[in-house]
């Protein structure tokens, strides 16, 4: 993409793009972002007050979340036919966008833009329905387009090994009362809360027999304890490098993957417990034969949307 020196986007275009950006995923729906319209473009900023001190002490998950929001912003501007070029980590901005002329949106940009409001994190059981073989290649390609990697974990043995890392991390995290207090403050919420995760979106209470240990978001105990999906589709996402800008890029790759999945009719579940415990993140890195830190574990499959999270008003996240 080339940068032009034209003035920044009109206020209406900026606000419409931010309206799309805020529907990005974020750790515990903490929405740790701010958007600033400047004379030469748009800045995506980290809202330091919304970084979760216990589960995200160095702000990694918050930067991944901001990267996902920046990806939505880029898509929204492209869909409005006023696309952006961007640089990562300029001054206090995680992402700095500048106008890149006018052109029609490409069909993938249009499809992914339309998927933004249909994408939700799934915390309910996946159906026993096979994901078509070519789909994993499309998801891997989505990550690659953002300079990321998405490695699928194949075979019962490898999936059980990954699942046991997630469970070990989940147990370690839950042993810290401060972690449990923070998790409960951001989840277990009534429907309609503008931030955090409501009980319905949070899914049923996790059951020890589940393959992949979910966080306890305050849902009611479930009747069905066995996951009906016999061939779970599980992957680990990462990018090359572990600097702050790389974590932002991981968020962009995450959102490109998630929107591609949504566009293909797939639901996705996210597991960040194993990357929140440094020793387990290192074991996961070794298991994946990667030089770079893994950033997130993802599971894809078929599941109806049974709960939604909300977002704060655009006016609460913009500065100019
Ligand atoms: C970096 C990151 C880590 C996340 N970790 C988890 C997780 O461990 N478990 C989970 O259920 N959801 C996880 N999520 C999903 C968020 O909880 C979810 O995006 C947020 O509640 C907003 O809901 P939505 O994705 O349905 O829009 C994570 C999201 C991000 C960006």
mmCIF file of C-alpha atoms and ligand atoms in Angstrom:
data_model
loop_
_atom_site.group_PDB
_atom_site.id
_atom_site.type_symbol
_atom_site.label_atom_id
_atom_site.label_comp_id
_atom_site.label_asym_id
_atom_site.label_seq_id
_atom_site.Cartn_x
_atom_site.Cartn_y
_atom_site.Cartn_z
ATOM 1 C CA UNK A 1 0.000 0.000 0.000
ATOM 2 C CA UNK A 2 1.222 3.501 -0.737
ATOM 3 C CA UNK A 3 0.647 6.497 1.451
ATOM 4 C CA UNK A 4 -0.674 9.730 -0.023
ATOM 5 C CA UNK A 5 -0.277 13.133 1.559
ATOM 6 C CA UNK A 6 -4.010 13.940 1.294
ATOM 7 C CA UNK A 7 -5.832 15.224 4.363
ATOM 8 C CA UNK A 8 -7.333 12.869 6.883
ATOM 9 C CA UNK A 9 -10.757 11.232 6.618
ATOM 10 C CA UNK A 10 -13.966 13.204 7.165
ATOM 11 C CA UNK A 11 -15.357 13.037 10.732
ATOM 12 C CA UNK A 12 -18.356 10.931 9.617
ATOM 13 C CA UNK A 13 -16.105 8.410 7.871
ATOM 14 C CA UNK A 14 -13.902 8.244 10.983
ATOM 15 C CA UNK A 15 -16.873 7.619 13.296
ATOM 16 C CA UNK A 16 -18.374 4.992 10.984
ATOM 17 C CA UNK A 17 -15.028 3.166 10.879
ATOM 18 C CA UNK A 18 -14.701 3.292 14.675
ATOM 19 C CA UNK A 19 -18.251 1.904 14.956
ATOM 20 C CA UNK A 20 -16.956 -1.167 13.092
ATOM 21 C CA UNK A 21 -13.615 -1.273 14.940
ATOM 22 C CA UNK A 22 -15.152 -1.659 18.397
ATOM 23 C CA UNK A 23 -16.759 -4.986 17.451
ATOM 24 C CA UNK A 24 -13.349 -6.602 17.560
ATOM 25 C CA UNK A 25 -12.705 -9.297 20.166
ATOM 26 C CA UNK A 26 -10.831 -8.225 23.292
ATOM 27 C CA UNK A 27 -9.660 -10.023 26.401
ATOM 28 C CA UNK A 28 -12.745 -10.312 28.688
ATOM 29 C CA UNK A 29 -14.395 -7.729 26.388
ATOM 30 C CA UNK A 30 -12.303 -5.065 28.131
ATOM 31 C CA UNK A 31 -12.180 -2.958 24.931
ATOM 32 C CA UNK A 32 -8.735 -1.509 25.758
ATOM 33 C CA UNK A 33 -8.617 0.923 22.833
ATOM 34 C CA UNK A 34 -9.006 4.539 21.887
ATOM 35 C CA UNK A 35 -9.145 6.103 18.417
ATOM 36 C CA UNK A 36 -7.812 9.552 17.557
ATOM 37 C CA UNK A 37 -8.473 11.466 14.374
ATOM 38 C CA UNK A 38 -5.472 13.662 13.586
ATOM 39 C CA UNK A 39 -4.561 16.066 10.799
ATOM 40 C CA UNK A 40 -2.867 13.294 8.876
ATOM 41 C CA UNK A 41 -4.822 10.155 9.741
ATOM 42 C CA UNK A 42 -6.157 7.969 12.546
ATOM 43 C CA UNK A 43 -4.261 6.631 15.550
ATOM 44 C CA UNK A 44 -5.203 3.467 17.415
ATOM 45 C CA UNK A 45 -4.120 3.908 21.024
ATOM 46 C CA UNK A 46 -3.865 1.545 23.963
ATOM 47 C CA UNK A 47 -6.181 2.577 26.820
ATOM 48 C CA UNK A 48 -3.802 1.830 29.696
ATOM 49 C CA UNK A 49 -6.605 2.120 32.260
ATOM 50 C CA UNK A 50 -8.311 -0.892 30.701
ATOM 51 C CA UNK A 51 -5.352 -3.275 30.713
ATOM 52 C CA UNK A 52 -6.193 -6.159 33.079
ATOM 53 C CA UNK A 53 -3.531 -6.101 35.804
ATOM 54 C CA UNK A 54 -3.708 -9.747 36.871
ATOM 55 C CA UNK A 55 -4.257 -11.794 33.702
ATOM 56 C CA UNK A 56 -2.455 -9.339 31.412
ATOM 57 C CA UNK A 57 0.220 -7.602 33.513
ATOM 58 C CA UNK A 58 2.403 -6.553 30.571
ATOM 59 C CA UNK A 59 -0.513 -5.590 28.293
ATOM 60 C CA UNK A 60 0.108 -8.284 25.668
ATOM 61 C CA UNK A 61 -3.524 -9.349 25.365
ATOM 62 C CA UNK A 62 -4.596 -5.702 25.282
ATOM 63 C CA UNK A 63 -2.252 -5.039 22.351
ATOM 64 C CA UNK A 64 -3.558 -8.132 20.544
ATOM 65 C CA UNK A 65 -7.091 -6.785 21.102
ATOM 66 C CA UNK A 66 -6.091 -3.364 19.709
ATOM 67 C CA UNK A 67 -4.599 -5.063 16.651
ATOM 68 C CA UNK A 68 -7.933 -6.790 16.022
ATOM 69 C CA UNK A 69 -9.730 -3.438 16.319
ATOM 70 C CA UNK A 70 -7.226 -1.846 13.922
ATOM 71 C CA UNK A 71 -7.920 -4.621 11.417
ATOM 72 C CA UNK A 72 -11.656 -3.818 11.561
ATOM 73 C CA UNK A 73 -10.827 -0.146 11.080
ATOM 74 C CA UNK A 74 -8.777 -0.930 7.973
ATOM 75 C CA UNK A 75 -11.580 -3.075 6.573
ATOM 76 C CA UNK A 76 -14.237 -0.442 7.254
ATOM 77 C CA UNK A 77 -12.201 2.228 5.450
ATOM 78 C CA UNK A 78 -11.565 -0.119 2.533
ATOM 79 C CA UNK A 79 -15.287 -0.979 2.370
ATOM 80 C CA UNK A 80 -16.041 2.775 2.280
ATOM 81 C CA UNK A 81 -13.643 3.005 -0.703
ATOM 82 C CA UNK A 82 -11.223 5.278 1.191
ATOM 83 C CA UNK A 83 -8.593 2.706 2.197
ATOM 84 C CA UNK A 84 -5.677 3.262 4.541
ATOM 85 C CA UNK A 85 -1.975 2.546 4.691
ATOM 86 C CA UNK A 86 -0.600 1.972 8.171
ATOM 87 C CA UNK A 87 2.514 1.804 10.275
ATOM 88 C CA UNK A 88 2.853 0.105 13.639
ATOM 89 C CA UNK A 89 4.231 1.796 16.734
ATOM 90 C CA UNK A 90 4.552 5.470 15.781
ATOM 91 C CA UNK A 91 4.876 7.784 18.803
ATOM 92 C CA UNK A 92 2.175 6.819 21.298
ATOM 93 C CA UNK A 93 0.011 5.097 18.647
ATOM 94 C CA UNK A 94 0.012 1.316 18.330
ATOM 95 C CA UNK A 95 -1.194 1.758 14.763
ATOM 96 C CA UNK A 96 -1.126 4.926 12.668
ATOM 97 C CA UNK A 97 -3.367 4.950 9.594
ATOM 98 C CA UNK A 98 -3.043 7.374 6.693
ATOM 99 C CA UNK A 99 -5.341 7.795 3.676
ATOM 100 C CA UNK A 100 -4.252 5.796 0.626
ATOM 101 C CA UNK A 101 -6.414 7.321 -2.075
ATOM 102 C CA UNK A 102 -9.710 6.004 -3.422
ATOM 103 C CA UNK A 103 -10.465 2.603 -4.925
ATOM 104 C CA UNK A 104 -13.370 0.162 -4.936
ATOM 105 C CA UNK A 105 -13.323 -2.441 -2.172
ATOM 106 C CA UNK A 106 -12.224 -5.907 -3.251
ATOM 107 C CA UNK A 107 -14.754 -8.778 -2.896
ATOM 108 C CA UNK A 108 -12.828 -10.291 0.091
ATOM 109 C CA UNK A 109 -12.734 -6.889 1.821
ATOM 110 C CA UNK A 110 -16.490 -6.552 1.366
ATOM 111 C CA UNK A 111 -17.171 -10.070 2.634
ATOM 112 C CA UNK A 112 -14.915 -9.711 5.674
ATOM 113 C CA UNK A 113 -16.382 -6.289 6.480
ATOM 114 C CA UNK A 114 -19.885 -7.791 6.427
ATOM 115 C CA UNK A 115 -18.691 -10.546 8.794
ATOM 116 C CA UNK A 116 -17.636 -8.076 11.515
ATOM 117 C CA UNK A 117 -21.051 -7.924 13.215
ATOM 118 C CA UNK A 118 -21.758 -11.636 12.712
ATOM 119 C CA UNK A 119 -18.572 -12.775 14.490
ATOM 120 C CA UNK A 120 -18.932 -13.861 18.131
ATOM 121 C CA UNK A 121 -16.798 -15.956 20.435
ATOM 122 C CA UNK A 122 -18.386 -19.369 20.982
ATOM 123 C CA UNK A 123 -18.351 -20.941 24.460
ATOM 124 C CA UNK A 124 -20.982 -23.618 23.798
ATOM 125 C CA UNK A 125 -20.353 -27.194 22.577
ATOM 126 C CA UNK A 126 -19.417 -27.589 18.921
ATOM 127 C CA UNK A 127 -21.651 -29.808 16.790
ATOM 128 C CA UNK A 128 -20.410 -33.157 15.508
ATOM 129 C CA UNK A 129 -20.116 -31.853 11.966
ATOM 130 C CA UNK A 130 -16.909 -32.102 9.997
ATOM 131 C CA UNK A 131 -15.139 -28.964 8.847
ATOM 132 C CA UNK A 132 -14.369 -29.287 5.116
ATOM 133 C CA UNK A 133 -10.674 -30.081 4.502
ATOM 134 C CA UNK A 134 -9.919 -26.973 2.391
ATOM 135 C CA UNK A 135 -11.101 -24.630 5.122
ATOM 136 C CA UNK A 136 -7.995 -24.956 7.275
ATOM 137 C CA UNK A 137 -5.864 -23.813 4.333
ATOM 138 C CA UNK A 138 -8.062 -20.733 3.929
ATOM 139 C CA UNK A 139 -7.673 -19.888 7.628
ATOM 140 C CA UNK A 140 -3.907 -20.404 7.480
ATOM 141 C CA UNK A 141 -3.767 -18.141 4.456
ATOM 142 C CA UNK A 142 -5.723 -15.434 6.319
ATOM 143 C CA UNK A 143 -3.091 -15.441 9.089
ATOM 144 C CA UNK A 144 -0.266 -15.386 6.521
ATOM 145 C CA UNK A 145 -1.680 -12.324 4.830
ATOM 146 C CA UNK A 146 -0.988 -10.453 8.087
ATOM 147 C CA UNK A 147 2.495 -12.018 8.403
ATOM 148 C CA UNK A 148 1.183 -14.419 11.011
ATOM 149 C CA UNK A 149 1.140 -18.192 11.312
ATOM 150 C CA UNK A 150 -1.713 -20.502 12.180
ATOM 151 C CA UNK A 151 -0.595 -24.062 12.890
ATOM 152 C CA UNK A 152 -3.315 -26.710 13.067
ATOM 153 C CA UNK A 153 -2.810 -29.355 15.720
ATOM 154 C CA UNK A 154 -3.546 -32.662 14.085
ATOM 155 C CA UNK A 155 -4.246 -36.077 15.617
ATOM 156 C CA UNK A 156 -5.687 -37.185 18.961
ATOM 157 C CA UNK A 157 -2.342 -37.359 20.729
ATOM 158 C CA UNK A 158 -1.256 -33.839 19.803
ATOM 159 C CA UNK A 159 -4.688 -32.404 20.579
ATOM 160 C CA UNK A 160 -4.784 -34.113 24.003
ATOM 161 C CA UNK A 161 -1.289 -32.786 24.758
ATOM 162 C CA UNK A 162 -2.405 -29.253 23.876
ATOM 163 C CA UNK A 163 -5.627 -29.682 25.865
ATOM 164 C CA UNK A 164 -3.651 -30.767 28.923
ATOM 165 C CA UNK A 165 -1.453 -27.635 28.647
ATOM 166 C CA UNK A 166 -4.605 -25.498 28.584
ATOM 167 C CA UNK A 167 -5.992 -27.314 31.633
ATOM 168 C CA UNK A 168 -2.723 -26.993 33.532
ATOM 169 C CA UNK A 169 -2.604 -23.264 32.784
ATOM 170 C CA UNK A 170 -6.258 -22.849 33.741
ATOM 171 C CA UNK A 171 -5.658 -24.644 37.068
ATOM 172 C CA UNK A 172 -2.597 -22.509 37.824
ATOM 173 C CA UNK A 173 -4.428 -19.288 37.023
ATOM 174 C CA UNK A 174 -7.438 -20.262 39.145
ATOM 175 C CA UNK A 175 -5.182 -21.000 42.121
ATOM 176 C CA UNK A 176 -4.592 -17.241 42.414
ATOM 177 C CA UNK A 177 -7.524 -15.571 44.241
ATOM 178 C CA UNK A 178 -6.683 -12.229 42.568
ATOM 179 C CA UNK A 179 -7.132 -13.865 39.143
ATOM 180 C CA UNK A 180 -10.521 -15.262 40.134
ATOM 181 C CA UNK A 181 -11.631 -11.884 41.519
ATOM 182 C CA UNK A 182 -10.593 -10.108 38.307
ATOM 183 C CA UNK A 183 -12.267 -12.710 36.094
ATOM 184 C CA UNK A 184 -15.490 -12.470 38.088
ATOM 185 C CA UNK A 185 -15.471 -8.668 37.907
ATOM 186 C CA UNK A 186 -15.323 -8.758 34.092
ATOM 187 C CA UNK A 187 -17.652 -11.717 33.572
ATOM 188 C CA UNK A 188 -20.656 -13.172 35.427
ATOM 189 C CA UNK A 189 -22.457 -10.012 34.227
ATOM 190 C CA UNK A 190 -26.109 -9.341 33.435
ATOM 191 C CA UNK A 191 -27.074 -9.235 29.763
ATOM 192 C CA UNK A 192 -26.861 -5.740 28.353
ATOM 193 C CA UNK A 193 -23.634 -4.767 30.134
ATOM 194 C CA UNK A 194 -21.634 -2.522 27.784
ATOM 195 C CA UNK A 195 -18.320 -4.177 28.644
ATOM 196 C CA UNK A 196 -17.249 -7.537 30.013
ATOM 197 C CA UNK A 197 -18.965 -10.842 29.293
ATOM 198 C CA UNK A 198 -22.577 -11.590 30.261
ATOM 199 C CA UNK A 199 -23.608 -15.013 31.546
ATOM 200 C CA UNK A 200 -25.346 -15.977 28.300
ATOM 201 C CA UNK A 201 -22.343 -15.108 26.093
ATOM 202 C CA UNK A 202 -20.085 -16.723 28.697
ATOM 203 C CA UNK A 203 -21.574 -20.142 27.988
ATOM 204 C CA UNK A 204 -22.360 -22.899 30.457
ATOM 205 C CA UNK A 205 -20.192 -23.511 33.501
ATOM 206 C CA UNK A 206 -17.059 -25.406 32.454
ATOM 207 C CA UNK A 207 -17.115 -29.141 33.156
ATOM 208 C CA UNK A 208 -13.967 -31.122 34.027
ATOM 209 C CA UNK A 209 -14.788 -33.659 31.280
ATOM 210 C CA UNK A 210 -14.546 -31.026 28.550
ATOM 211 C CA UNK A 211 -11.671 -31.440 26.129
ATOM 212 C CA UNK A 212 -10.477 -27.823 26.194
ATOM 213 C CA UNK A 213 -10.688 -26.090 29.593
ATOM 214 C CA UNK A 214 -12.827 -22.964 29.334
ATOM 215 C CA UNK A 215 -12.700 -20.118 31.791
ATOM 216 C CA UNK A 216 -15.589 -19.915 34.235
ATOM 217 C CA UNK A 217 -17.691 -16.972 33.069
ATOM 218 C CA UNK A 218 -20.501 -17.592 35.574
ATOM 219 C CA UNK A 219 -22.895 -19.644 33.450
ATOM 220 C CA UNK A 220 -25.228 -22.305 34.842
ATOM 221 C CA UNK A 221 -24.055 -25.920 35.131
ATOM 222 C CA UNK A 222 -24.578 -27.835 31.898
ATOM 223 C CA UNK A 223 -26.373 -31.112 31.341
ATOM 224 C CA UNK A 224 -24.241 -32.154 28.392
ATOM 225 C CA UNK A 225 -20.729 -32.828 29.607
ATOM 226 C CA UNK A 226 -19.228 -34.563 26.563
ATOM 227 C CA UNK A 227 -18.264 -32.548 23.549
ATOM 228 C CA UNK A 228 -20.120 -34.052 20.591
ATOM 229 C CA UNK A 229 -17.475 -32.994 18.040
ATOM 230 C CA UNK A 230 -15.341 -36.081 17.348
ATOM 231 C CA UNK A 231 -12.787 -34.309 15.178
ATOM 232 C CA UNK A 232 -11.969 -31.023 16.904
ATOM 233 C CA UNK A 233 -10.296 -28.438 14.665
ATOM 234 C CA UNK A 234 -7.708 -26.738 16.851
ATOM 235 C CA UNK A 235 -4.932 -24.318 15.943
ATOM 236 C CA UNK A 236 -2.291 -22.101 17.504
ATOM 237 C CA UNK A 237 -1.812 -18.556 16.228
ATOM 238 C CA UNK A 238 1.402 -16.579 16.301
ATOM 239 C CA UNK A 239 3.501 -14.033 14.460
ATOM 240 C CA UNK A 240 7.217 -13.686 13.882
ATOM 241 C CA UNK A 241 8.706 -11.711 16.756
ATOM 242 C CA UNK A 242 7.608 -10.869 20.294
ATOM 243 C CA UNK A 243 7.895 -7.070 20.346
ATOM 244 C CA UNK A 244 4.861 -4.905 21.141
ATOM 245 C CA UNK A 245 4.295 -4.214 17.430
ATOM 246 C CA UNK A 246 4.331 -7.970 16.772
ATOM 247 C CA UNK A 247 1.563 -8.448 19.328
ATOM 248 C CA UNK A 248 -0.504 -5.807 17.516
ATOM 249 C CA UNK A 249 0.140 -7.682 14.268
ATOM 250 C CA UNK A 250 -1.003 -10.877 16.009
ATOM 251 C CA UNK A 251 -4.316 -9.131 16.693
ATOM 252 C CA UNK A 252 -4.626 -8.230 13.021
ATOM 253 C CA UNK A 253 -3.900 -11.836 12.044
ATOM 254 C CA UNK A 254 -6.380 -13.058 14.670
ATOM 255 C CA UNK A 255 -9.153 -10.867 13.316
ATOM 256 C CA UNK A 256 -8.417 -11.763 9.689
ATOM 257 C CA UNK A 257 -8.650 -15.452 10.674
ATOM 258 C CA UNK A 258 -11.824 -15.002 12.761
ATOM 259 C CA UNK A 259 -13.644 -12.983 10.092
ATOM 260 C CA UNK A 260 -12.647 -15.531 7.458
ATOM 261 C CA UNK A 261 -14.063 -18.277 9.686
ATOM 262 C CA UNK A 262 -17.293 -16.300 10.170
ATOM 263 C CA UNK A 263 -17.560 -15.748 6.431
ATOM 264 C CA UNK A 264 -17.206 -19.512 5.956
ATOM 265 C CA UNK A 265 -20.009 -20.179 8.457
ATOM 266 C CA UNK A 266 -17.694 -21.369 11.248
ATOM 267 C CA UNK A 267 -17.785 -20.504 14.934
ATOM 268 C CA UNK A 268 -14.566 -20.023 16.904
ATOM 269 C CA UNK A 269 -13.561 -20.438 20.545
ATOM 270 C CA UNK A 270 -10.497 -18.705 22.010
ATOM 271 C CA UNK A 271 -8.181 -19.960 24.759
ATOM 272 C CA UNK A 272 -5.482 -17.651 26.069
ATOM 273 C CA UNK A 273 -4.778 -19.353 29.420
ATOM 274 C CA UNK A 274 -1.663 -21.218 28.134
ATOM 275 C CA UNK A 275 -0.039 -18.009 26.879
ATOM 276 C CA UNK A 276 -0.764 -16.181 30.150
ATOM 277 C CA UNK A 277 1.468 -18.535 32.173
ATOM 278 C CA UNK A 278 5.045 -17.916 30.930
ATOM 279 C CA UNK A 279 6.378 -21.429 31.648
ATOM 280 C CA UNK A 280 3.420 -23.023 29.852
ATOM 281 C CA UNK A 281 3.676 -20.592 26.939
ATOM 282 C CA UNK A 282 7.281 -21.761 26.539
ATOM 283 C CA UNK A 283 6.213 -25.424 26.566
ATOM 284 C CA UNK A 284 3.565 -24.624 23.961
ATOM 285 C CA UNK A 285 6.187 -22.853 21.820
ATOM 286 C CA UNK A 286 8.427 -25.918 21.977
ATOM 287 C CA UNK A 287 5.503 -28.257 21.204
ATOM 288 C CA UNK A 288 4.697 -26.154 18.124
ATOM 289 C CA UNK A 289 8.362 -26.136 16.979
ATOM 290 C CA UNK A 290 8.265 -22.362 16.626
ATOM 291 C CA UNK A 291 10.865 -19.696 17.417
ATOM 292 C CA UNK A 292 8.129 -17.213 18.239
ATOM 293 C CA UNK A 293 5.803 -17.077 21.217
ATOM 294 C CA UNK A 294 2.362 -18.504 20.516
ATOM 295 C CA UNK A 295 -0.295 -15.818 20.964
ATOM 296 C CA UNK A 296 -3.593 -17.700 21.196
ATOM 297 C CA UNK A 297 -5.200 -21.132 20.858
ATOM 298 C CA UNK A 298 -8.254 -21.282 18.613
ATOM 299 C CA UNK A 299 -10.877 -23.901 18.009
ATOM 300 C CA UNK A 300 -13.192 -23.859 14.977
ATOM 301 C CA UNK A 301 -16.390 -25.723 14.253
ATOM 302 C CA UNK A 302 -20.115 -25.414 13.902
ATOM 303 C CA UNK A 303 -22.206 -23.925 16.693
ATOM 304 C CA UNK A 304 -25.211 -21.623 16.801
ATOM 305 C CA UNK A 305 -24.728 -18.177 18.356
ATOM 306 C CA UNK A 306 -26.413 -18.338 21.765
ATOM 307 C CA UNK A 307 -25.097 -15.192 23.404
ATOM 308 C CA UNK A 308 -23.661 -11.803 22.523
ATOM 309 C CA UNK A 309 -21.395 -9.275 24.161
ATOM 310 C CA UNK A 310 -21.982 -5.526 23.889
ATOM 311 C CA UNK A 311 -19.761 -2.532 23.318
ATOM 312 C CA UNK A 312 -19.359 0.925 24.828
ATOM 313 C CA UNK A 313 -20.577 3.893 22.778
ATOM 314 C CA UNK A 314 -18.290 5.207 20.039
ATOM 315 C CA UNK A 315 -18.243 8.592 21.820
ATOM 316 C CA UNK A 316 -16.511 6.911 24.766
ATOM 317 C CA UNK A 317 -13.581 5.641 22.689
ATOM 318 C CA UNK A 318 -12.737 8.562 20.381
ATOM 319 C CA UNK A 319 -10.543 11.600 20.888
ATOM 320 C CA UNK A 320 -9.670 14.330 18.437
HETATM 321 C C1 LIG B 1 -6.251 -11.681 23.365
HETATM 322 C C2 LIG B 1 -7.596 -12.321 23.602
HETATM 323 C C3 LIG B 1 -7.691 -13.395 24.497
HETATM 324 C C4 LIG B 1 -8.922 -14.025 24.711
HETATM 325 N N1 LIG B 1 -8.984 -15.101 25.555
HETATM 326 C C5 LIG B 1 -10.156 -15.747 25.715
HETATM 327 C C6 LIG B 1 -10.238 -16.913 26.541
HETATM 328 O O1 LIG B 1 -9.245 -17.386 27.094
HETATM 329 N N2 LIG B 1 -11.451 -17.512 26.684
HETATM 330 C C7 LIG B 1 -12.573 -17.031 26.062
HETATM 331 O O2 LIG B 1 -13.649 -17.613 26.225
HETATM 332 N N3 LIG B 1 -12.522 -15.934 25.264
HETATM 333 C C8 LIG B 1 -11.349 -15.294 25.091
HETATM 334 N N4 LIG B 1 -11.290 -14.186 24.284
HETATM 335 C C9 LIG B 1 -12.519 -13.693 23.644
HETATM 336 C C10 LIG B 1 -13.100 -12.504 24.385
HETATM 337 O O3 LIG B 1 -13.594 -12.867 25.641
HETATM 338 C C11 LIG B 1 -14.210 -11.894 23.504
HETATM 339 O O4 LIG B 1 -13.621 -11.426 22.319
HETATM 340 C C12 LIG B 1 -14.926 -10.732 24.164
HETATM 341 O O5 LIG B 1 -15.630 -11.171 25.289
HETATM 342 C C13 LIG B 1 -15.908 -10.070 23.186
HETATM 343 O O6 LIG B 1 -16.879 -10.988 22.738
HETATM 344 P P1 LIG B 1 -17.027 -11.395 21.207
HETATM 345 O O7 LIG B 1 -15.729 -11.988 20.765
HETATM 346 O O8 LIG B 1 -18.140 -12.398 21.203
HETATM 347 O O9 LIG B 1 -17.362 -10.157 20.425
HETATM 348 C C14 LIG B 1 -10.084 -13.543 24.042
HETATM 349 C C15 LIG B 1 -9.966 -12.458 23.158
HETATM 350 C C16 LIG B 1 -8.745 -11.864 22.932
HETATM 351 C C17 LIG B 1 -8.646 -10.732 21.945
#
